[in-house]
Amino acid sequence: MANETIMIIEDEADIRELLRYNLTREGYTVTEYASAEEAQDALKKRLPDLILLDLMLPGTDGFAFCRSLRGTERTAKVPVIMVTARDEDADIVAGLEVGADDYITKPFSARILAARVRAVLRRRAVEPEDASDTLRRGPFEIDRTRHAVTVGGKPAVLTLSEFKALELFVRRPEIVFSRYQIVDVVHGEDYAVTDRSVDVLIVGLRKKLGKHSDLIETVRGVGYRMRLG
Ligand code: CA
């Protein structure tokens, strides 16, 4: 039985109630707030295991709140799933760029909500393992010291860019990365790059993953994610 605490920040009472109902049923402890300001006060006392953050809030909106969470040492690592009524690519990309881990669009299905929450919490649970030099997950084994990769036990020869992109995906499975985030990791922040060059990088990387190539999923209009079941 899950016993993690999930903080819901949502100004619409009926949606808040729906979120609470579904998450409580999954065994989570839920705290709820109608504004970022109320949530901010509660965060001073206790950190939740995950925050579900509505984007359009009165007062401080979800973008600004997420940015401030990430910019504060104490809250920088609390996972955030943003909840947006607007199924618009631009909002989703902007949310991911201020540091959200994933997103759910309203209206959401109970199953998708539960799956996204579970995936984000699971990733958080495995994070300490990431401190070691070798990352093993799914068919991948990534040796960060030697910059060597095996896929399904077979060595894969990757370029440095492909290596960095694969490491990003495998380290954080299920999380959607925008093209800008991928570029940041691969080339550093000031590198001028086009969406197209990221797509070309992914095409090359997929080729080298052979029969595992479809583990890198294209999220239309947003970016890419690694599916590791
Ligand atoms: Ca709202």
Tab-separated table of C-alpha atoms in Angstrom, residues 9 36 53-69 80 82 95 98:
chain	number	residue	atom	x	y	z
A	9	ILE	CA	-2.655	22.691	-5.726
A	36	ALA	CA	0.192	28.601	-4.535
A	53	LEU	CA	0.246	21.600	-9.700
A	54	ASP	CA	-2.503	23.316	-11.668
A	55	LEU	CA	-1.118	25.865	-14.123
A	56	MET	CA	-3.866	28.474	-14.092
A	57	LEU	CA	-4.163	29.621	-10.497
A	58	PRO	CA	-5.263	32.919	-8.984
A	59	GLY	CA	-2.278	34.850	-7.667
A	60	THR	CA	1.003	33.071	-8.374
A	61	ASP	CA	0.434	30.783	-11.371
A	62	GLY	CA	1.777	27.269	-11.766
A	63	PHE	CA	4.710	28.279	-13.961
A	64	ALA	CA	5.996	30.862	-11.483
A	65	PHE	CA	5.414	28.534	-8.548
A	66	CYS	CA	7.266	25.641	-10.162
A	67	ARG	CA	10.161	27.929	-11.012
A	68	SER	CA	10.364	29.101	-7.400
A	69	LEU	CA	10.236	25.498	-6.113
A	80	VAL	CA	6.062	18.109	-9.769
A	82	MET	CA	1.576	19.827	-13.723
A	95	GLY	CA	5.872	23.701	-17.883
A	98	VAL	CA	10.405	25.476	-15.599
